[in-house]
């Protein structure tokens, strides 16, 4: 069965059992402070488990894009080495939110695997939780009994807390789980060693395919467990592993999920897959990593040097490095796989085909820059080598290995490999400790302590009223205290709030909570998944009081201007630059709007002008906002609404329209009532942020007006200086030309002046013991003129000994010039002589035996310089 069919069979199976198909959430997470990437199917349902949100369905099914390269789940170092862990993979899952529990979950998984998919029962094993004394959780007899009705008891194995107890994080929903494992080995191998001895033993052909989690507890901050009122099911099955089992393969990479990519890369490298372990690993690393990279970029996360962007960059570099070292790729190669990948996911994950040129461009640029870094790293290694050879050492220090890792992206194994070729060893322990040090540093930076939520009211749902109101009567549902480096803040959740929590690029509201005779400032509002969290520096004395929650409405009005302008800008960009323009990020604050978008060249001045014109025309048309809430997503799409890649949309969306022919977007932000409110829209900068991504910043309303006024002020100042010419540019052009002419003239005059000085000097030269002595005070336009004059004297006067004490625009300078023959025969040294003379002008200098210069501070010392020279000359014989 082809992978596509396997995926849809899975979905259909659960759909026909009352499950709602929910599309994969983006792999890159935006509103979750605890997680950068989706690492399990349940992430997008977290709020349902936590009770922060309700949906109108209680059963769901999906295939979720997951990435496991950071945090609690990090499989990166295994990937490519083994054949069944990926960085990015699809997790097939079915969920029950307080609906069915163990019996159905177990029964359906068995039915699907053995009857629909026809996997052999005698190759399957299941595990159940053996219990844990410290937690006070008993053996999961319930699960055991349900399994027993399907599978031979001998195939049900016990598992410990590590394998069979699942937790969302340090706190929150958790529970025992049952895993399904499959033994893919040959009958001969099985005869030698039974599969049950290999379950959970990291055997590449006895692998876990499905994990069924029975969420029944809530872990508190003090470590204790409480029973959850509603019990949930959360399952996750590795799609690629299922394909391996279904297609009778022994490696995920031998399934049709990977073979087209492998073919392409092997051909490009001129090798055969399965010829050699070393090249095989490299190929697996590459075909795995390009998926993770492409999906991350498609979901809006570009490679960069921090946080999630750095994770993507590290994955890409690992792939490039394997290609470079083992497949001899000296030029970018990864980007060529994007096309194959996009074709493969067409019809299911269309975010790839929709942006394949953009993704390829970003990948290629990243590859190029890393290949350059690689070269520099190799040079650095050469330097280290020669230093070690000089010192007679044979081991590269840990901190140097770390520098190579940190600055050049060289993993230890690469450094060790190259070092070995050079006959050197690396200090791995030293590297590990340098690494641990850095980790501790960043941990200390990020450390924050979260207290448990303190429940105040019994409302569960938060009602956001901020689209219609700027204040609301509210009660506190819960609050908690957070301590970090910066100090202590409180997070407050209200049952009803007009405060917009930062999301979709729009910053959070500020304002006040007024109640029970006290006013508490809200300094920021953030979203934690779907929860709206108000930040304050203080807790109300009576948390159970009723408050008036009031936002800073003036600030909000400025934010609205900027948000609506972002929509108008987006449409104008597409109109002027083309349909390839995709939003790649935005910031909407009370100060400005910033809009990042895919486009491959600089936006020209003329284009900027047109964009500004188009936006401002739409402002002047005073188009009324058409805001529709709870529109079924399919209807919204039919309206032509622009959905953003990498954005998570529910089943019902909010559609913001300013003229159905101009701007229709899916958006949760706050907007002006009519575009006229914006007043004025002015772009203030345009530039590149990354390969293929441009950024425009603009001001609106009062900000734009102030900006224009400032510009005009500056212009007026210039005009005033020029006495208000009719044509300003012409006037400035004239000035510049005039200046050029004058400079030329001055240059000529200076040359003449120096020429005159020279003639005078030569005329006044005196003969002393066969030496032509020139010692004079002179006035010259520049230090250059002094140098030039000195060299001319040296060339034109034989046996010259010249000391020039110059006044250069009010600053004293000395030059000493001595014929080379005199330097040799008489032992005279300009560099030494000038050191002594320079004291007279309170300065210093030096040079060579035949020419030296010095600068100083005391102009009045110049005559003394000549006097001293005369004394010196008197000693010549
Ligand atoms: P393993 O022990 O094999 O790493 P796990 O215990 O980390 O698996 P879960 O967190 O239970 O796995 O994830 C559910 C399912 O997702 C697993 O049964 C497996 O099929 C799949 N899976 C987990 N990690 C990966 C990965 N890195 N690549 C591909 N599939 C994976
Ligand atoms: Mg794992």
PDB file of N, CA and C and ligand atoms in Angstrom, residues 68 73 75 85 241, ligand 2:
ATOM      1  N   UNK A  68      11.489  16.702  16.238  1.00  0.00           N
ATOM      2  CA  UNK A  68      12.082  16.319  17.524  1.00  0.00           C
ATOM      3  C   UNK A  68      13.589  16.542  17.531  1.00  0.00           C
ATOM      4  N   UNK A  73      12.237  16.047  23.676  1.00  0.00           N
ATOM      5  CA  UNK A  73      12.449  15.028  22.652  1.00  0.00           C
ATOM      6  C   UNK A  73      13.515  15.504  21.688  1.00  0.00           C
ATOM      7  N   UNK A  75      15.969  13.774  18.958  1.00  0.00           N
ATOM      8  CA  UNK A  75      16.456  12.558  18.298  1.00  0.00           C
ATOM      9  C   UNK A  75      17.561  12.870  17.294  1.00  0.00           C
ATOM     10  N   UNK A  85      14.328   6.806  13.275  1.00  0.00           N
ATOM     11  CA  UNK A  85      14.052   8.084  13.927  1.00  0.00           C
ATOM     12  C   UNK A  85      14.284   9.193  12.915  1.00  0.00           C
ATOM     13  N   UNK A 241       7.073   4.838  10.209  1.00  0.00           N
ATOM     14  CA  UNK A 241       7.300   3.476  10.729  1.00  0.00           C
ATOM     15  C   UNK A 241       6.162   2.548  10.310  1.00  0.00           C
TER      16      UNK A 241
HETATM   17 MG1  LIG B   2      11.867   8.996  21.372  1.00  0.00          MG
END
